[in-house]
Amino acid sequence: MKPNGDFEIFLVTAPGLEPVLCEEAKANGFRAPKAVPGGVRIEGRWHDVWRANLVMRGASRVLARLDTFRIDELAELEKRARRVPWDGVLRRGVPIRVEATCAKSRIYHSGAAAERIATAIHDATGAPLADDAPITVRARIEADRCALSVDTSGELLHKRGFKEAVGKAPMRETLAALFLRQCGYDGREPVLDPMCGSGTFVIEAAEIAARLAPGRARPFAFEHLATFDAEAWLALKEKFAARAVTPAFRCHGSDRDAGTIAMSRANAGRAGVADFTEFREQSISALQAPEGPPGLVIVNPPYGGRIGDKARLRTLYRTLGQILLERFPGWRVGLVTSEAALAKATGLPFAPPAAPVPHGGLRVTLFQTAALA
């Protein structure tokens, strides 16, 4: 990393979604985005780090790459870690912690690797070590190559800062945003989730339509770094806040559970999108297309890993498919499930799906249709 120049910034995402996140990085004007295993590499400076945390919906973390080098023993690792200009990045007196992962390398003990790096940082900056430190330095040692980074996000980025209430098996906002992007959603059409849970798909869609920055309501780890400029950060947030618009269409959610609907409404209110969303307590059998032009139905129904009653689930999926085919002409459908057989039970004309991605200890797949006849 050059003190005042460009450096590598790494946007982390779930395996299998790297190309989708790369599309988002391009759409947001980041320079030289490249999809690689585990995420997307971009180039930039510290204001680009702040902007990525503020505007990237699909990234789970934003890492500032400090150095990369080949390494095969712990003593050399500590020596190389001492060469990193920590004083230019870390504030003296701000606690840190170091996390390391090792794979296919001569250095195989992650705890020992983290300890050596922590010693080098402490000697350079005097930074105390703490398990609950606001700053995490991450070392990834793979195939005898070490990448040293500082985690500029802090808490994972799906924590937008407003959702206090979640339902069973909630979908992370970052994953929901990437699935919406895969479905071609850009905020210029209505969206409906007929099994909305805590409202994740609906709220993400409404925020996209309103051009609200996903990181507008939360703190970030980079605010504790020596490179942070509070005045410039405030100006950046104000710049993106000024881009907000009133969406042309509402985003709709429904669920048969009254408590879930109350939860969704509360979450939408805290997110500032209550005026652009509508939530109804109703069963699938009562589902009707909203008035106006067709749009996107996106749904994450229960599946085996969550409920387990296969016969009941097949009936649920079959009913959902029949209603969508009968009542939603012109609408596209995106359906997330862990089991292809359940998707098939809908009878919907799904295109061949992309590879499954990890979610809640399972691997789930997004199935998509073109506009229904």
Coordinates of C-alpha atoms in Angstrom, one line a residue:
M1 CA 0.0 0.0 0.0
K2 CA 1.3 3.4 -1.0
P3 CA 0.7 6.1 1.7
N4 CA -1.0 8.5 -0.6
G5 CA -1.7 6.4 -3.7
D6 CA -4.1 3.7 -5.0
F7 CA -4.2 0.3 -3.3
E8 CA -6.2 -2.8 -3.6
I9 CA -9.7 -2.9 -2.0
F10 CA -11.4 -6.3 -1.6
L11 CA -15.2 -6.6 -1.5
V12 CA -16.1 -9.9 0.2
T13 CA -19.2 -11.9 -0.8
A14 CA -20.5 -15.5 -0.7
P15 CA -18.9 -18.0 -3.1
G16 CA -20.8 -18.1 -6.3
L17 CA -22.0 -14.5 -6.2
E18 CA -18.7 -12.9 -7.2
P19 CA -19.8 -12.0 -10.8
V20 CA -23.0 -10.4 -9.5
L21 CA -21.1 -8.3 -7.0
C22 CA -18.7 -7.3 -9.8
E23 CA -21.6 -6.0 -11.8
E24 CA -22.7 -3.9 -8.8
A25 CA -19.1 -2.5 -8.4
K26 CA -19.1 -1.6 -12.1
A27 CA -22.5 0.1 -11.8
N28 CA -21.3 2.1 -8.9
G29 CA -18.3 3.4 -10.8
F30 CA -15.5 1.6 -8.9
R31 CA -12.3 1.3 -10.9
A32 CA -11.0 -2.0 -12.4
P33 CA -13.4 -4.4 -10.6
K34 CA -12.4 -8.0 -11.0
A35 CA -14.3 -11.0 -9.7
V36 CA -12.0 -13.5 -7.9
P37 CA -12.8 -16.4 -5.5
G38 CA -14.5 -15.0 -2.5
G39 CA -15.2 -11.5 -3.7
V40 CA -14.2 -8.6 -6.0
R41 CA -11.0 -6.7 -6.3
I42 CA -11.1 -3.0 -7.0
E43 CA -8.5 -0.2 -6.9
G44 CA -8.8 3.1 -5.1
R45 CA -8.0 5.3 -2.2
W46 CA -9.4 5.7 1.3
H47 CA -12.4 7.7 0.1
D48 CA -13.3 4.7 -2.2
V49 CA -13.2 2.5 0.9
W50 CA -15.7 4.8 2.6
R51 CA -17.9 4.9 -0.5
A52 CA -17.8 1.1 -0.9
N53 CA -19.0 0.6 2.7
L54 CA -21.7 3.2 2.1
V55 CA -23.1 2.2 -1.2
M56 CA -22.3 -1.5 -2.0
R57 CA -25.4 -3.6 -1.2
G58 CA -24.0 -7.0 -1.9
A59 CA -20.6 -6.9 -0.2
S60 CA -20.4 -8.5 3.3
R61 CA -17.1 -6.7 4.2
V62 CA -14.7 -4.2 2.6
L63 CA -11.0 -5.0 3.2
A64 CA -8.2 -2.5 2.6
R65 CA -5.2 -4.6 1.4
L66 CA -2.1 -3.5 3.2
D67 CA 0.5 -5.9 1.7
T68 CA 0.8 -9.3 0.0
F69 CA 3.9 -11.5 0.0
R70 CA 5.2 -15.0 -0.2
I71 CA 6.0 -16.6 3.2
D72 CA 6.9 -20.0 4.5
E73 CA 7.9 -19.6 8.2
L74 CA 6.6 -17.6 11.2
A75 CA 9.8 -15.7 11.8
E76 CA 9.7 -14.3 8.3
L77 CA 6.0 -13.5 8.6
E78 CA 6.7 -11.3 11.6
K79 CA 9.6 -9.7 9.8
R80 CA 7.4 -8.9 6.8
A81 CA 4.6 -7.6 9.1
R82 CA 7.0 -5.2 10.6
R83 CA 7.6 -3.6 7.2
V84 CA 4.0 -2.6 6.9
P85 CA 3.5 1.2 7.6
W86 CA 1.0 0.6 10.4
D87 CA 1.4 4.1 11.8
G88 CA -0.1 5.5 8.7
V89 CA -3.2 3.3 9.0
L90 CA -3.8 2.6 12.7
R91 CA -4.3 5.2 15.4
R92 CA -2.1 4.9 18.5
G93 CA -4.1 3.8 21.5
V94 CA -7.0 2.3 19.5
P95 CA -7.3 -1.4 20.4
I96 CA -7.0 -4.0 17.6
R97 CA -7.3 -7.7 17.2
V98 CA -5.7 -10.0 14.6
E99 CA -7.4 -12.9 12.9
A100 CA -5.6 -15.3 10.6
T101 CA -6.6 -18.2 8.4
C102 CA -4.1 -20.7 6.9
A103 CA -4.7 -23.1 4.0
K104 CA -2.4 -25.3 1.9
S105 CA 0.7 -23.5 3.4
R106 CA 3.8 -24.3 5.4
I107 CA 2.5 -22.0 8.0
Y108 CA -0.5 -24.0 9.2
H109 CA -1.1 -22.6 12.8
S110 CA -3.5 -19.7 12.4
G111 CA -3.2 -18.7 16.1
A112 CA 0.6 -18.5 16.0
A113 CA 0.5 -16.5 12.7
A114 CA -2.0 -14.0 14.3
E115 CA 0.3 -13.7 17.4
R116 CA 3.3 -12.9 15.3
I117 CA 1.4 -10.2 13.4
A118 CA -0.1 -8.7 16.5
T119 CA 3.4 -8.5 18.1
A120 CA 4.7 -6.6 15.0
I121 CA 1.7 -4.2 15.1
H122 CA 2.0 -3.6 18.8
D123 CA 5.7 -2.8 18.6
A124 CA 5.1 -0.4 15.8
T125 CA 2.1 1.5 17.2
G126 CA 1.6 0.5 20.8
A127 CA -2.0 -0.5 19.9
P128 CA -3.4 -2.7 22.7
L129 CA -4.9 -6.1 21.9
A130 CA -8.6 -6.8 22.7
D131 CA -11.1 -9.4 21.7
D132 CA -13.8 -6.6 21.3
A133 CA -11.5 -4.2 19.5
P134 CA -13.1 -1.9 16.9
I135 CA -10.4 -2.7 14.4
T136 CA -9.6 -6.2 13.0
V137 CA -6.5 -6.9 11.0
R138 CA -7.0 -10.0 8.8
A139 CA -4.3 -12.3 7.5
R140 CA -5.1 -14.9 4.8
I141 CA -2.2 -17.3 4.2
E142 CA -2.9 -19.6 1.3
A143 CA -0.5 -21.6 -0.8
D144 CA 2.4 -19.9 1.0
R145 CA 1.2 -16.4 0.1
C146 CA 0.0 -14.0 2.8
A147 CA -2.5 -11.1 2.3
L148 CA -2.6 -8.6 5.1
S149 CA -5.7 -6.4 5.3
V150 CA -7.6 -4.2 7.7
D151 CA -11.3 -4.8 7.9
T152 CA -12.8 -1.4 7.3
S153 CA -16.4 -2.4 7.9
G154 CA -16.6 -3.8 11.4
E155 CA -19.9 -5.6 11.8
L156 CA -20.9 -7.4 8.6
L157 CA -22.5 -5.1 6.1
H158 CA -25.9 -6.9 6.0
K159 CA -26.4 -5.2 9.4
R160 CA -27.8 -2.0 7.8
G161 CA -28.5 -0.4 11.2
F162 CA -32.3 -0.4 11.3
K163 CA -33.6 -4.0 11.5
E164 CA -34.3 -4.8 15.1
A165 CA -36.8 -7.6 14.4
V166 CA -36.1 -10.7 12.4
G167 CA -38.1 -13.8 11.8
K168 CA -37.2 -17.5 11.5
A169 CA -34.3 -18.3 9.0
P170 CA -33.9 -14.6 8.0
M171 CA -32.1 -13.9 4.7
R172 CA -29.2 -11.5 5.0
E173 CA -29.8 -8.1 3.3
T174 CA -26.6 -8.5 1.2
L175 CA -27.7 -11.8 -0.2
A176 CA -31.2 -10.4 -0.9
A177 CA -29.7 -7.5 -2.7
L178 CA -27.6 -9.7 -5.0
F179 CA -30.6 -12.0 -5.8
L180 CA -32.6 -8.9 -6.7
R181 CA -29.8 -7.8 -9.0
Q182 CA -29.7 -11.3 -10.6
C183 CA -33.4 -10.9 -11.3
G184 CA -32.8 -7.7 -13.2
Y185 CA -34.4 -5.5 -10.6
D186 CA -33.2 -1.8 -10.8
G187 CA -35.9 0.0 -8.8
R188 CA -38.2 0.8 -11.8
E189 CA -40.9 -1.7 -11.3
P190 CA -43.1 -3.1 -8.5
V191 CA -41.9 -6.0 -6.3
L192 CA -43.9 -8.4 -4.3
D193 CA -42.8 -11.0 -1.8
P194 CA -45.8 -13.3 -0.8
M195 CA -43.9 -14.9 2.1
C196 CA -42.0 -11.8 3.3
G197 CA -40.9 -12.7 6.8
S198 CA -39.2 -9.7 8.4
G199 CA -39.5 -7.9 5.0
T200 CA -35.9 -8.2 3.8
F201 CA -36.6 -8.5 0.0
V202 CA -39.3 -5.8 0.2
I203 CA -37.2 -3.3 2.1
E204 CA -34.1 -3.8 0.0
A205 CA -36.2 -3.3 -3.1
A206 CA -37.8 -0.2 -1.8
E207 CA -34.4 1.2 -0.8
I208 CA -33.0 0.5 -4.3
A209 CA -36.0 2.3 -5.8
A210 CA -35.6 5.3 -3.5
R211 CA -31.8 5.4 -4.2
L212 CA -31.0 5.2 -0.5
A213 CA -27.4 4.2 0.4
P214 CA -27.5 0.9 2.4
G215 CA -24.8 2.1 4.9
R216 CA -26.4 5.4 5.7
A217 CA -27.6 4.5 9.2
R218 CA -24.6 2.6 10.7
P219 CA -21.1 3.1 12.0
F220 CA -18.0 1.6 10.4
A221 CA -14.6 0.4 11.6
F222 CA -12.8 2.8 9.3
E223 CA -14.0 5.7 11.5
H224 CA -11.3 4.5 14.0
L225 CA -8.4 4.5 11.6
A226 CA -5.7 7.1 11.2
T227 CA -6.8 7.6 7.6
F228 CA -10.3 8.8 8.5
D229 CA -11.5 12.3 7.7
A230 CA -14.8 13.0 9.5
E231 CA -15.6 16.1 7.5
A232 CA -15.0 14.4 4.2
W233 CA -17.1 11.4 5.3
L234 CA -20.0 13.6 6.3
A235 CA -19.8 15.4 2.9
L236 CA -19.9 12.0 1.2
K237 CA -23.0 10.8 3.1
E238 CA -24.7 14.1 2.4
K239 CA -23.9 13.8 -1.3
F240 CA -25.6 10.4 -1.5
A241 CA -28.5 11.4 0.7
A242 CA -29.3 14.2 -1.8
R243 CA -29.8 11.5 -4.5
A244 CA -32.8 10.0 -2.9
V245 CA -36.0 10.0 -4.9
T246 CA -39.7 9.0 -4.4
P247 CA -40.2 5.7 -6.1
A248 CA -42.7 5.4 -8.9
F249 CA -44.0 2.0 -7.6
R250 CA -44.6 0.5 -4.2
C251 CA -43.0 -2.7 -3.0
H252 CA -45.4 -5.2 -1.5
G253 CA -45.1 -8.0 1.1
S254 CA -47.5 -10.4 2.6
D255 CA -47.5 -13.2 5.1
R256 CA -50.1 -15.2 6.9
D257 CA -48.6 -14.4 10.3
A258 CA -49.8 -11.2 12.0
G259 CA -46.7 -10.8 14.1
T260 CA -44.5 -11.2 11.1
I261 CA -46.4 -8.4 9.3
A262 CA -46.1 -6.1 12.3
M263 CA -42.3 -6.9 12.3
S264 CA -42.0 -6.0 8.6
R265 CA -43.8 -2.7 9.0
A266 CA -41.7 -1.7 12.0
N267 CA -38.5 -2.6 10.1
A268 CA -39.7 -0.6 7.0
G269 CA -40.5 2.4 9.2
R270 CA -37.0 2.3 10.8
A271 CA -35.5 2.1 7.3
G272 CA -37.4 5.1 6.2
V273 CA -39.3 3.3 3.4
A274 CA -42.7 2.9 5.1
D275 CA -44.3 5.2 2.5
F276 CA -43.0 3.1 -0.4
T277 CA -44.0 -0.3 1.0
E278 CA -47.2 -2.1 1.8
F279 CA -47.5 -5.2 4.0
R280 CA -50.6 -7.4 4.3
E281 CA -51.6 -10.3 6.5
Q282 CA -52.9 -12.9 4.1
S283 CA -52.4 -16.5 3.0
I284 CA -51.0 -17.6 -0.3
S285 CA -54.5 -18.5 -1.5
A286 CA -55.6 -14.9 -1.1
L287 CA -52.7 -13.5 -3.1
Q288 CA -53.6 -11.1 -5.9
A289 CA -51.4 -9.0 -8.2
P290 CA -51.2 -5.3 -7.2
E291 CA -52.9 -2.8 -9.4
G292 CA -50.6 -1.3 -12.1
P293 CA -47.9 -2.7 -14.4
P294 CA -46.3 -6.1 -13.8
G295 CA -43.0 -6.4 -12.0
L296 CA -41.1 -9.0 -10.0
V297 CA -42.3 -11.6 -7.6
I298 CA -39.4 -12.7 -5.4
V299 CA -39.8 -15.2 -2.6
N300 CA -37.8 -17.3 -0.2
P301 CA -40.4 -20.0 0.8
P302 CA -39.8 -22.5 3.6
Y303 CA -37.7 -25.5 2.5
G304 CA -36.5 -28.8 4.0
G305 CA -33.7 -27.5 6.1
R306 CA -36.1 -25.1 7.9
I307 CA -39.3 -27.1 8.3
G308 CA -38.8 -30.6 7.0
D309 CA -42.3 -31.7 6.1
K310 CA -41.7 -32.6 2.5
A311 CA -45.2 -33.5 1.5
R312 CA -46.6 -30.3 3.1
L313 CA -43.9 -28.3 1.4
R314 CA -44.7 -29.7 -2.1
T315 CA -48.3 -28.7 -1.6
L316 CA -47.3 -25.2 -0.6
Y317 CA -45.0 -24.8 -3.6
R318 CA -47.6 -26.3 -6.0
T319 CA -50.2 -23.8 -4.7
L320 CA -47.8 -20.9 -5.0
G321 CA -47.0 -21.8 -8.6
Q322 CA -50.6 -22.3 -9.6
I323 CA -51.6 -18.9 -8.2
L324 CA -48.7 -17.1 -9.8
L325 CA -49.5 -18.7 -13.2
E326 CA -53.2 -17.8 -12.9
R327 CA -53.0 -14.3 -11.3
F328 CA -49.7 -12.8 -12.3
P329 CA -49.4 -12.6 -16.1
G330 CA -46.5 -10.5 -17.2
W331 CA -44.7 -10.8 -13.9
R332 CA -41.3 -12.4 -13.5
V333 CA -40.6 -14.8 -10.7
G334 CA -37.5 -15.3 -8.6
L335 CA -37.7 -18.2 -6.1
V336 CA -35.0 -19.2 -3.6
T337 CA -34.9 -22.7 -2.3
S338 CA -32.4 -25.4 -1.3
E339 CA -34.2 -28.1 -3.2
A340 CA -34.7 -28.3 -7.0
A341 CA -37.6 -30.7 -6.5
L342 CA -39.6 -28.1 -4.6
A343 CA -38.9 -25.5 -7.4
K344 CA -40.1 -28.1 -9.9
A345 CA -43.3 -28.6 -7.8
T346 CA -44.4 -25.1 -8.6
G347 CA -44.9 -25.9 -12.3
L348 CA -43.3 -22.5 -13.1
P349 CA -41.2 -22.3 -16.3
F350 CA -37.9 -21.7 -14.6
A351 CA -34.7 -21.2 -16.7
P352 CA -31.7 -23.3 -15.9
P353 CA -30.4 -21.9 -12.6
A354 CA -27.0 -20.6 -11.6
A355 CA -24.8 -22.5 -9.1
P356 CA -26.1 -22.7 -5.5
V357 CA -24.7 -20.3 -2.8
P358 CA -24.3 -20.8 0.9
H359 CA -27.1 -19.5 3.2
G360 CA -27.9 -20.4 6.8
G361 CA -25.8 -23.6 6.7
L362 CA -27.5 -24.8 3.5
R363 CA -26.8 -24.2 -0.2
V364 CA -29.6 -22.3 -1.9
T365 CA -30.4 -21.7 -5.5
L366 CA -32.2 -18.8 -7.2
F367 CA -34.7 -20.0 -9.8
Q368 CA -36.0 -17.5 -12.3
T369 CA -38.7 -17.2 -14.9
A370 CA -39.2 -14.8 -17.8
A371 CA -42.4 -12.8 -17.8
L372 CA -45.3 -15.3 -17.2
A373 CA -47.7 -15.7 -20.0

